Short mmCIF file of N, CA and C in Angstrom, two decimals:
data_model
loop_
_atom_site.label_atom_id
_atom_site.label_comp_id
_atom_site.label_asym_id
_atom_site.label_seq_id
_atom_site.Cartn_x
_atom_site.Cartn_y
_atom_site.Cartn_z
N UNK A 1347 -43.43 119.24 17.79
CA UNK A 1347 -44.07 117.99 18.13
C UNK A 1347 -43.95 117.00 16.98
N UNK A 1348 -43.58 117.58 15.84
CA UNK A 1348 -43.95 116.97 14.99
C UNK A 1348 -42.82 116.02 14.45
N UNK A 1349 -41.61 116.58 14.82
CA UNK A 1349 -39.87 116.38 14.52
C UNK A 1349 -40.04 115.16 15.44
N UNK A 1350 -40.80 115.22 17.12
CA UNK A 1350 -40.65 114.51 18.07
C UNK A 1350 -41.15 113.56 17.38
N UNK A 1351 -42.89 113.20 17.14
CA UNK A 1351 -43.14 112.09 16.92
C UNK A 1351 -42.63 111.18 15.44
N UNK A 1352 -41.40 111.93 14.79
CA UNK A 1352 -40.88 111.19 13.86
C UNK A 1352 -39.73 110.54 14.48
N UNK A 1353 -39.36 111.35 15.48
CA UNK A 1353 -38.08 110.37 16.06
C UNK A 1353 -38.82 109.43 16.54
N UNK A 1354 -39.75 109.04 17.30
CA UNK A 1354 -40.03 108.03 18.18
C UNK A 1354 -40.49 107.10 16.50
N UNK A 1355 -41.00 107.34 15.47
CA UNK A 1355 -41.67 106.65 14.66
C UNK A 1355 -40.31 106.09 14.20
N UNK A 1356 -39.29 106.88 13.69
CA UNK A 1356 -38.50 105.80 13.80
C UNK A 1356 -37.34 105.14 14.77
N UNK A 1357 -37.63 106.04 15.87
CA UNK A 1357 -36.88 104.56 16.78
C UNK A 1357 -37.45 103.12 16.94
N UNK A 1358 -39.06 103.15 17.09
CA UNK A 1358 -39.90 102.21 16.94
C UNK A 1358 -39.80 101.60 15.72
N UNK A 1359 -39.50 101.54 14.19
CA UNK A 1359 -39.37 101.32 13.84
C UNK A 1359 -38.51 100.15 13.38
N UNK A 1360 -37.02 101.17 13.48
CA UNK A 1360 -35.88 100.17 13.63
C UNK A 1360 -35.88 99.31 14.44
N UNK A 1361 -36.53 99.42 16.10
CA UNK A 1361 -36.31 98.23 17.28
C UNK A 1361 -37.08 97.31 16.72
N UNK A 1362 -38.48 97.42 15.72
CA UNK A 1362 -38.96 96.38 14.94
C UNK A 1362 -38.24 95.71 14.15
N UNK A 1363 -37.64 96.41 13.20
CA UNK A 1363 -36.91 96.00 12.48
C UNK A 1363 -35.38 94.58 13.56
N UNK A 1364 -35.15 95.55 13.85
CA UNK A 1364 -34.06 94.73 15.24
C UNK A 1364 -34.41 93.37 15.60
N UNK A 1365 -35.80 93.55 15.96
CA UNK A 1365 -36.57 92.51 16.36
C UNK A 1365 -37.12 91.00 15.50
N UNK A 1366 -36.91 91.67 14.44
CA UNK A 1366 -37.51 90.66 13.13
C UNK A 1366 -36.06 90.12 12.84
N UNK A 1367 -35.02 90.90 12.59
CA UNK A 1367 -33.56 90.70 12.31
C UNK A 1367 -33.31 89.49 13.04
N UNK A 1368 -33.61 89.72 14.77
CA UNK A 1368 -33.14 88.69 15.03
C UNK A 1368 -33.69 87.34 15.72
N UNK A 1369 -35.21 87.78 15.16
CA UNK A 1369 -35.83 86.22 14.88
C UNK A 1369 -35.90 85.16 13.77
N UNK A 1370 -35.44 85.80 12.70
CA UNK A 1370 -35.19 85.13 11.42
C UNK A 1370 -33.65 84.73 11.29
N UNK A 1371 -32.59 85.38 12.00
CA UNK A 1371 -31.63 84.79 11.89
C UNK A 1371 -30.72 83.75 12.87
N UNK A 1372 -30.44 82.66 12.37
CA UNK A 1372 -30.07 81.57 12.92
C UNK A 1372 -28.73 82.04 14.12
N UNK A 1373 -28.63 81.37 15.20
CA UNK A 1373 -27.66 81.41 16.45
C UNK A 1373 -27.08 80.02 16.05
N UNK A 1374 -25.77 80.08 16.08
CA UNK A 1374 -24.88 79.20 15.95
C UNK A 1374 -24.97 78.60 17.47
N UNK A 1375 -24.92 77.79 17.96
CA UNK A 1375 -24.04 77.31 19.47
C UNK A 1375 -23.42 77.59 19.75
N UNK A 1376 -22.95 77.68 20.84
CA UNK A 1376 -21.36 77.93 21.66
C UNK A 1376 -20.61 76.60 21.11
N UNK A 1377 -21.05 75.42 20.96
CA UNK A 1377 -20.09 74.83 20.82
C UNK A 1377 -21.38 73.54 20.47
N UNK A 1378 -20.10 72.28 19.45
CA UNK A 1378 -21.01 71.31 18.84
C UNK A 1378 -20.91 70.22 19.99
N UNK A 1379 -21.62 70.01 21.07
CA UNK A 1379 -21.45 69.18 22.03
C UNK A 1379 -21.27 67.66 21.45
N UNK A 1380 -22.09 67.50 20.55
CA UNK A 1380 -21.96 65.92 20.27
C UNK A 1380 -20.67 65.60 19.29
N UNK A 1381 -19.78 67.06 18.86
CA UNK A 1381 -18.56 66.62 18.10
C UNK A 1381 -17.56 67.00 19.66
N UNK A 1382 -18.17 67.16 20.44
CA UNK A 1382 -16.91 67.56 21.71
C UNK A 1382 -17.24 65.86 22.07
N UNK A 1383 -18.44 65.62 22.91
CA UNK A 1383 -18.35 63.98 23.62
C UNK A 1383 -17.71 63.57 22.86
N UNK A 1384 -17.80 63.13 21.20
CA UNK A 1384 -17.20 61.98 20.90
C UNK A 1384 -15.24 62.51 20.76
N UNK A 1385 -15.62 63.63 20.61
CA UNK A 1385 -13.75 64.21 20.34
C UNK A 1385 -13.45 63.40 22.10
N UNK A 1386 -13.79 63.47 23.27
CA UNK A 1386 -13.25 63.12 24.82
C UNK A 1386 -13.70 61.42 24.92
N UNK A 1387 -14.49 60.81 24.32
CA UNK A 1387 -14.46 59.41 23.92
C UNK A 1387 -13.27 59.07 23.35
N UNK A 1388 -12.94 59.73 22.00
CA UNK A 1388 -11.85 59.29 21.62
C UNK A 1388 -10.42 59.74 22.26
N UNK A 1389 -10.44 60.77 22.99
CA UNK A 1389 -9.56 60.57 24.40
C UNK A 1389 -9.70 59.72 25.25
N UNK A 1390 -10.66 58.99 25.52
CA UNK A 1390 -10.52 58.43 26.74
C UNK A 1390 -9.84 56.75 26.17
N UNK A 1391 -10.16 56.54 24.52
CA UNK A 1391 -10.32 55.41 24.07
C UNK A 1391 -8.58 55.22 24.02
N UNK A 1392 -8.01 56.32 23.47
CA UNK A 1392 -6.09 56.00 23.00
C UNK A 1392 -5.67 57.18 24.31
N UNK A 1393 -6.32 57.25 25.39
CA UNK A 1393 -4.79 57.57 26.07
C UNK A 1393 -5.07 57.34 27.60
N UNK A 1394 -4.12 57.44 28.56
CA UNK A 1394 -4.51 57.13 29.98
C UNK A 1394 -3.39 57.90 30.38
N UNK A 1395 -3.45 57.53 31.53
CA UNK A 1395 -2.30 58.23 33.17
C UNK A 1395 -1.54 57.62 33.80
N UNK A 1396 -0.72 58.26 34.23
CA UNK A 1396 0.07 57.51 35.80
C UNK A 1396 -1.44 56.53 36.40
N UNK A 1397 -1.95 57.18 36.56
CA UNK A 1397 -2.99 56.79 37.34
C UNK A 1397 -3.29 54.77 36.86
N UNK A 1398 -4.00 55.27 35.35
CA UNK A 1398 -3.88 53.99 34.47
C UNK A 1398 -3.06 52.69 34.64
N UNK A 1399 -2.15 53.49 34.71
CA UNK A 1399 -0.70 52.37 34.57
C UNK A 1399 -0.64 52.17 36.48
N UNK A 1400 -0.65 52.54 37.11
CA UNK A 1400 -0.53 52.42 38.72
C UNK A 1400 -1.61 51.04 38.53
N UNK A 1401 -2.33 50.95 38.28
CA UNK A 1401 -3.88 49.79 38.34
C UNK A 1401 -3.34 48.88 37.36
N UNK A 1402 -2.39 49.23 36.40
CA UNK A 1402 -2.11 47.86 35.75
C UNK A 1402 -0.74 47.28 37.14
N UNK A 1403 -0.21 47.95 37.15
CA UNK A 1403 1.03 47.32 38.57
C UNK A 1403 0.09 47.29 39.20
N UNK A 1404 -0.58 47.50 39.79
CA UNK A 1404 -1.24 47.16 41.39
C UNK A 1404 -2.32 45.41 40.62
N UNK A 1405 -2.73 44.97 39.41
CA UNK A 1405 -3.14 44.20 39.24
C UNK A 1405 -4.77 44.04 38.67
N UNK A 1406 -4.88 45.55 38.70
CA UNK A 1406 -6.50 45.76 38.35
C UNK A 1406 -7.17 45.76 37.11
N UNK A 1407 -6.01 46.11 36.26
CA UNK A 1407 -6.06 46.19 34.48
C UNK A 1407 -5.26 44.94 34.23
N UNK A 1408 -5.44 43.98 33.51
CA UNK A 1408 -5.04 42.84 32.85
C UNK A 1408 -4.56 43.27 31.52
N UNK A 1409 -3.57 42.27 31.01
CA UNK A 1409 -3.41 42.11 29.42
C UNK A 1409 -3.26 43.56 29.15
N UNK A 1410 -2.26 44.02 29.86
CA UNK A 1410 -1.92 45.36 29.27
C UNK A 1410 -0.18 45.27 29.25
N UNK A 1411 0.71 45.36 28.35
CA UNK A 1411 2.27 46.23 28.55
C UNK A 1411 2.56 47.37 28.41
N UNK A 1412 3.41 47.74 29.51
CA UNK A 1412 4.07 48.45 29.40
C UNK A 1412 5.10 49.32 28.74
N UNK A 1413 5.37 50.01 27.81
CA UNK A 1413 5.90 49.97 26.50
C UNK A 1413 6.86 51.73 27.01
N UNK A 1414 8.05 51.27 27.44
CA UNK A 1414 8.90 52.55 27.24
C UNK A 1414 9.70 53.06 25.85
N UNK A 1415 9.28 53.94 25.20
CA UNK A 1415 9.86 54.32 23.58
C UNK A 1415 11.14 55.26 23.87
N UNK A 1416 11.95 55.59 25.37
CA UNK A 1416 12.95 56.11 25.50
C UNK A 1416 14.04 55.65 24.73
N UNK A 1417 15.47 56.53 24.87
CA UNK A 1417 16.61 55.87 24.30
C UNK A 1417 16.92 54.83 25.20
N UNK A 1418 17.95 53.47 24.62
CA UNK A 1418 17.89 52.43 25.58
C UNK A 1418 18.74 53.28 26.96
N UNK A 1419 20.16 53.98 26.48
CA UNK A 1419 20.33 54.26 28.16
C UNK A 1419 19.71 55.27 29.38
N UNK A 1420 18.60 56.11 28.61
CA UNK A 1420 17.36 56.63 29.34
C UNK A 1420 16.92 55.42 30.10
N UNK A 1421 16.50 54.45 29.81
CA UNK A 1421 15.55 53.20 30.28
C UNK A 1421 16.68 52.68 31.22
N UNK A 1422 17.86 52.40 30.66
CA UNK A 1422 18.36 51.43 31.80
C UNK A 1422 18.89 52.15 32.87
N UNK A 1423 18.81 53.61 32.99
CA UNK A 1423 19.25 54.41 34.05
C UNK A 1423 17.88 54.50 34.79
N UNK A 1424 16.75 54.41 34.74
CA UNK A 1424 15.10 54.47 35.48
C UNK A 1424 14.19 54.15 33.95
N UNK A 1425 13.00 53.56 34.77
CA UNK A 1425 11.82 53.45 34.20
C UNK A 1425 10.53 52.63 34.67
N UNK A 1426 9.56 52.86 34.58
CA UNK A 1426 8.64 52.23 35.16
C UNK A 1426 8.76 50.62 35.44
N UNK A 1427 8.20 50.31 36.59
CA UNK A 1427 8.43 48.82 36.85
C UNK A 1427 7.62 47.85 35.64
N UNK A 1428 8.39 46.67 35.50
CA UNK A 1428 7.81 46.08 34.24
C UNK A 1428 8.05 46.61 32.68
N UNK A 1429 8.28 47.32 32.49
CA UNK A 1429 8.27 48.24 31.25
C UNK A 1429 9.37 47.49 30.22
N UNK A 1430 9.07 47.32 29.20
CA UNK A 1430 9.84 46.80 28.18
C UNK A 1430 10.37 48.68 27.46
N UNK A 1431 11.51 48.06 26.50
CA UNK A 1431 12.06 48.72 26.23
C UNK A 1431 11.81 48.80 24.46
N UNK A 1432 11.65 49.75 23.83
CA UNK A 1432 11.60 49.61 22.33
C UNK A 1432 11.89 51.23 22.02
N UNK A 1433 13.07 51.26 21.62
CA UNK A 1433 13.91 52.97 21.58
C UNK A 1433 13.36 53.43 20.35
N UNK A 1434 13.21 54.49 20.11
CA UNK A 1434 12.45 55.14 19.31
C UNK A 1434 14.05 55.45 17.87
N UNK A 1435 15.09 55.50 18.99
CA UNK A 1435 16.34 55.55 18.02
C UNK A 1435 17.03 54.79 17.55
N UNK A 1436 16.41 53.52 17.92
CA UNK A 1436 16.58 52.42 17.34
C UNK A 1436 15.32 51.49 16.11
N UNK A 1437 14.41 52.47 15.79
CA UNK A 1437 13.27 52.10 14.98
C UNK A 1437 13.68 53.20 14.35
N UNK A 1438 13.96 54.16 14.04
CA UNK A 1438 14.28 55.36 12.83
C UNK A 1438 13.26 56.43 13.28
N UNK A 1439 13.02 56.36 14.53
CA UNK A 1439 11.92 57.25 15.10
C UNK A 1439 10.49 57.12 14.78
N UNK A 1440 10.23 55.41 14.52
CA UNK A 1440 9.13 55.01 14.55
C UNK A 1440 8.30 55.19 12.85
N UNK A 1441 9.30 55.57 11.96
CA UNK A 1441 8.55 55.91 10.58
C UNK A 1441 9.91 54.87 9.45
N UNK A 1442 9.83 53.64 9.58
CA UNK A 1442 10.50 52.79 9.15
C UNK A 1442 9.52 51.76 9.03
N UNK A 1443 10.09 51.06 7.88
CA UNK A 1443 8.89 49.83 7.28
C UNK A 1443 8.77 48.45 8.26
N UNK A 1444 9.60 48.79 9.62
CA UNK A 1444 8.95 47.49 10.21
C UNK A 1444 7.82 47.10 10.31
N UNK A 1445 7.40 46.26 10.85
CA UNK A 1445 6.12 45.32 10.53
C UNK A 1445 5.72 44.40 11.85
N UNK A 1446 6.67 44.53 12.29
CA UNK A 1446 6.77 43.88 14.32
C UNK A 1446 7.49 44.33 15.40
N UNK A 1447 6.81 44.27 15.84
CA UNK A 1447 7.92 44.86 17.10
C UNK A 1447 7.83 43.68 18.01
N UNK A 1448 9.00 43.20 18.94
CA UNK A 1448 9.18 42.04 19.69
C UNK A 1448 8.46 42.23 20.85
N UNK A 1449 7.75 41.98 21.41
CA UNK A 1449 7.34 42.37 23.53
C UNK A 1449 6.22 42.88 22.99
N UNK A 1450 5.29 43.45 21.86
CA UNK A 1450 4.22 44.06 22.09
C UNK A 1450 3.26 42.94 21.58
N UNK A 1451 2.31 43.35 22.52
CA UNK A 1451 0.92 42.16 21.89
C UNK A 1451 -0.58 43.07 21.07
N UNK A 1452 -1.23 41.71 20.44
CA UNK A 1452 -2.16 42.00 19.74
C UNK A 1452 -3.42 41.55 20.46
N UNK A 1453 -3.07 41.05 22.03
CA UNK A 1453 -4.04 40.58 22.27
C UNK A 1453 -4.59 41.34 23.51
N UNK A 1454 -4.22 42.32 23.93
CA UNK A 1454 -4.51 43.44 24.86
C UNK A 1454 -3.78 44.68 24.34
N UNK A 1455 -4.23 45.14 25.40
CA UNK A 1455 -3.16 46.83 25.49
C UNK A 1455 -1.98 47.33 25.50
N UNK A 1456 -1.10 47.82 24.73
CA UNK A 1456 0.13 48.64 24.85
C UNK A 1456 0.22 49.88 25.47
N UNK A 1457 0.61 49.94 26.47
CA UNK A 1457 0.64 51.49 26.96
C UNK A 1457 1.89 51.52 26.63
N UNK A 1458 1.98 52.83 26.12
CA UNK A 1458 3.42 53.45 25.77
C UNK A 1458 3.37 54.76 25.93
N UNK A 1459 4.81 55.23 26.68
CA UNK A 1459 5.33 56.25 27.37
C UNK A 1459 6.60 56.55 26.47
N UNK A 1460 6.97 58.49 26.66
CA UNK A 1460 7.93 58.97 26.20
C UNK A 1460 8.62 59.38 27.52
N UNK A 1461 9.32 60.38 27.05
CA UNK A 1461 9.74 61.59 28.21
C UNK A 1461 8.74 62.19 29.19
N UNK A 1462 8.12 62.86 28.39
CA UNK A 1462 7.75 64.24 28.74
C UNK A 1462 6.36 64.53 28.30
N UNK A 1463 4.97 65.10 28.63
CA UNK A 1463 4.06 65.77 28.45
C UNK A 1463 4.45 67.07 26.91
N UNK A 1464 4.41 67.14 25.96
CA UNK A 1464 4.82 67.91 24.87
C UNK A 1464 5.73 67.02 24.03
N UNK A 1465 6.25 65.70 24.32
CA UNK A 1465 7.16 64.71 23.85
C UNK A 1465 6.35 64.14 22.72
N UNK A 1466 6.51 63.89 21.64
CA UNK A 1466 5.62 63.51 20.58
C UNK A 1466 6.29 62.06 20.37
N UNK A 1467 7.50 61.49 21.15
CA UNK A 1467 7.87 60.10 20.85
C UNK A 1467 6.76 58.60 20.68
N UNK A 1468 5.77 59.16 21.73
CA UNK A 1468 4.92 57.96 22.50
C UNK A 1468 3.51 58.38 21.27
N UNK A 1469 3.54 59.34 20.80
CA UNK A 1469 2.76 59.10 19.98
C UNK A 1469 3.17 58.97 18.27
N UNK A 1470 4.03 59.23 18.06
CA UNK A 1470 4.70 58.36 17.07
C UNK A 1470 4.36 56.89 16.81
N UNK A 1471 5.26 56.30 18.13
CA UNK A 1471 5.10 55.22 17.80
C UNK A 1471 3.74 54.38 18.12
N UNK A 1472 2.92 55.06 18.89
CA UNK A 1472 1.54 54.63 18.97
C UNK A 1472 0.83 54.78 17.58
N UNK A 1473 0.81 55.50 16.78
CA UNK A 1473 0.12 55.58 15.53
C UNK A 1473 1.41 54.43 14.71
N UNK A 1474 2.65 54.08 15.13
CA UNK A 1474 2.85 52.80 14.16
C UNK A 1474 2.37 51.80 14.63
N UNK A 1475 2.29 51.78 15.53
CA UNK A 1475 1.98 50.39 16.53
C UNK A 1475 0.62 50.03 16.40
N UNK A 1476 -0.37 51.26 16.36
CA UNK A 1476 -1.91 51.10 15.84
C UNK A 1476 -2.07 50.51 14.43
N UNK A 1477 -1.27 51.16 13.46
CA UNK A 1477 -1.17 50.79 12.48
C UNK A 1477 -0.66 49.47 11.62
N UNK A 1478 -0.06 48.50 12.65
CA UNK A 1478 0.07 47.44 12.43
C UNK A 1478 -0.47 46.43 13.53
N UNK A 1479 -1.99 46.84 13.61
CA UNK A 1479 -2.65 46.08 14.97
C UNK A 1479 -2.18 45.65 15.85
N UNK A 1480 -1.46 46.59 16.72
CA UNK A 1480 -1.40 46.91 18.00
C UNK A 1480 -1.96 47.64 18.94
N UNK A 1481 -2.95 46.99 19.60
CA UNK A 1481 -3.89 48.26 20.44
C UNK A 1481 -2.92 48.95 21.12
N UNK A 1482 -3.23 50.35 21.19
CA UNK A 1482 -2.14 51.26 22.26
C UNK A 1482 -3.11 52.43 22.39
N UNK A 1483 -2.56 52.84 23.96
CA UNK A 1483 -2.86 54.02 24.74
C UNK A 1483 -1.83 54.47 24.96
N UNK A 1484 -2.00 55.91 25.06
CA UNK A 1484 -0.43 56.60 24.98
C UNK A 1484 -0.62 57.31 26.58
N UNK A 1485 0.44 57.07 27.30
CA UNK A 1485 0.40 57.59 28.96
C UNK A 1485 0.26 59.41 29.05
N UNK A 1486 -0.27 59.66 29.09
CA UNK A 1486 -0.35 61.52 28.93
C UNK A 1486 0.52 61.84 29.83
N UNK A 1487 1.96 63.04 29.73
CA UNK A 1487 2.31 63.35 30.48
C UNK A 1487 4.16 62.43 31.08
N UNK A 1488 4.12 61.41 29.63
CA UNK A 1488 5.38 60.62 29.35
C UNK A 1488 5.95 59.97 31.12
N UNK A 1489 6.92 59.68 31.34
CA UNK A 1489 7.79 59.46 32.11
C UNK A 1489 7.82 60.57 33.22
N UNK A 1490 7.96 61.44 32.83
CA UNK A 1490 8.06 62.94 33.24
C UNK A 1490 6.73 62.79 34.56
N UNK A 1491 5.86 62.62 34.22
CA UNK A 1491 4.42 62.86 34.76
C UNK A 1491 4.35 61.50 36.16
N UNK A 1492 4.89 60.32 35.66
CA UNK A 1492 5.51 59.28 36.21
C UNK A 1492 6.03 59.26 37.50
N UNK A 1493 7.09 60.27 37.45
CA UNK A 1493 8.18 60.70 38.56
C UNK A 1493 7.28 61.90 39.13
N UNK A 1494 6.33 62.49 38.98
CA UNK A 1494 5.97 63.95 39.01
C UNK A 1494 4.97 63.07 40.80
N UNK A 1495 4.33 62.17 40.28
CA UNK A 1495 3.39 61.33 40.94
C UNK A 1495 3.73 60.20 42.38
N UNK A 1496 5.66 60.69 41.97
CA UNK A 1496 6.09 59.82 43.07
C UNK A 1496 6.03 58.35 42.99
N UNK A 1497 5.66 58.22 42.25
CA UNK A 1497 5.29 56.44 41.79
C UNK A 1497 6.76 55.47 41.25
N UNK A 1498 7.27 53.91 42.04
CA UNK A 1498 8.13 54.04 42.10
C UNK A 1498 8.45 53.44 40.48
N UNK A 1499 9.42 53.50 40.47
CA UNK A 1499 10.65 53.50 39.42
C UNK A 1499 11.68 52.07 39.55
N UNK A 1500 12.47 51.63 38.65
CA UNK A 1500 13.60 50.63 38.42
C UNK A 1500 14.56 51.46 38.35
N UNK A 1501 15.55 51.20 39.03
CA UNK A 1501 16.93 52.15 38.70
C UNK A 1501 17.86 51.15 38.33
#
């Protein structure tokens, strides 16, 4: 009896112990919600969609261009309606000391498009283009995403 009531003395024990353990020690979160909202703010602030750009052609978004960063004969074989052209292989891939680019404004929005969804062109040149006060949103999902949506095209 006596072996018995030492086991129970210390199972009771330790589950105290257990118990204190884990009221004194701090629980992290699953996750920092107020560094997630503002991390999907600042998604929502530099990038958009087919979708986006469909409402600037249809007339609903103002003071926005269209900004294709393809090679020029990518562009002149298809590209979104309206879309100016500024080749990414013709800027040195966007990390060259220009200082202007011709067709883009300072007084609205640049949307600019690459290829492809994994294409890092459109954001290249969006961080030069930001960088010499040019507002820009980068189209998620490039050209690629464009055609994916059925949405029409210039050939």
């Amino acid at each position: 009896m006596a072996q018995k009531l030492s086991f129970y003395k210390i199972a009771f024990l330790l589950s105290l112990l257990n118990v204190a353990a884990s009221a004194t020690s701090t629980h992290k979160p699953i996750q920092d919600n107020q560094a997630a909202a503002q991390y999907f703010q600042h998604e929502l602030d530099f990038k958009t969609n087919p979708m986006g750009v469909k409402a600037v052609l249809e007339g609903k978004v103002k003071n926005v261009i269209i900004v294709d960063v393809r090679a020029k004969k990518d562009y002149d074989a298809v590209h979104i309606e309206g879309a100016i052209n500024i080749p990414y292989d013709e800027h040195k891939g966007f990390s060259g000391d220009e200082t202007e680019f011709a067709g883009l404004t300072k007084d609205g929005f640049n949307y600019v498009y690459c290829y492809k969804l994994l294409c890092n062109l459109s954001a290249k040149a969006c961080q030069k283009f930001a960088s010499l006060g040019y507002p820009v949103k980068e189209i998620q999902g490039g050209f690629q995403s464009w055609v994916d949506h059925n949405f029409p095209v210039v050939k």
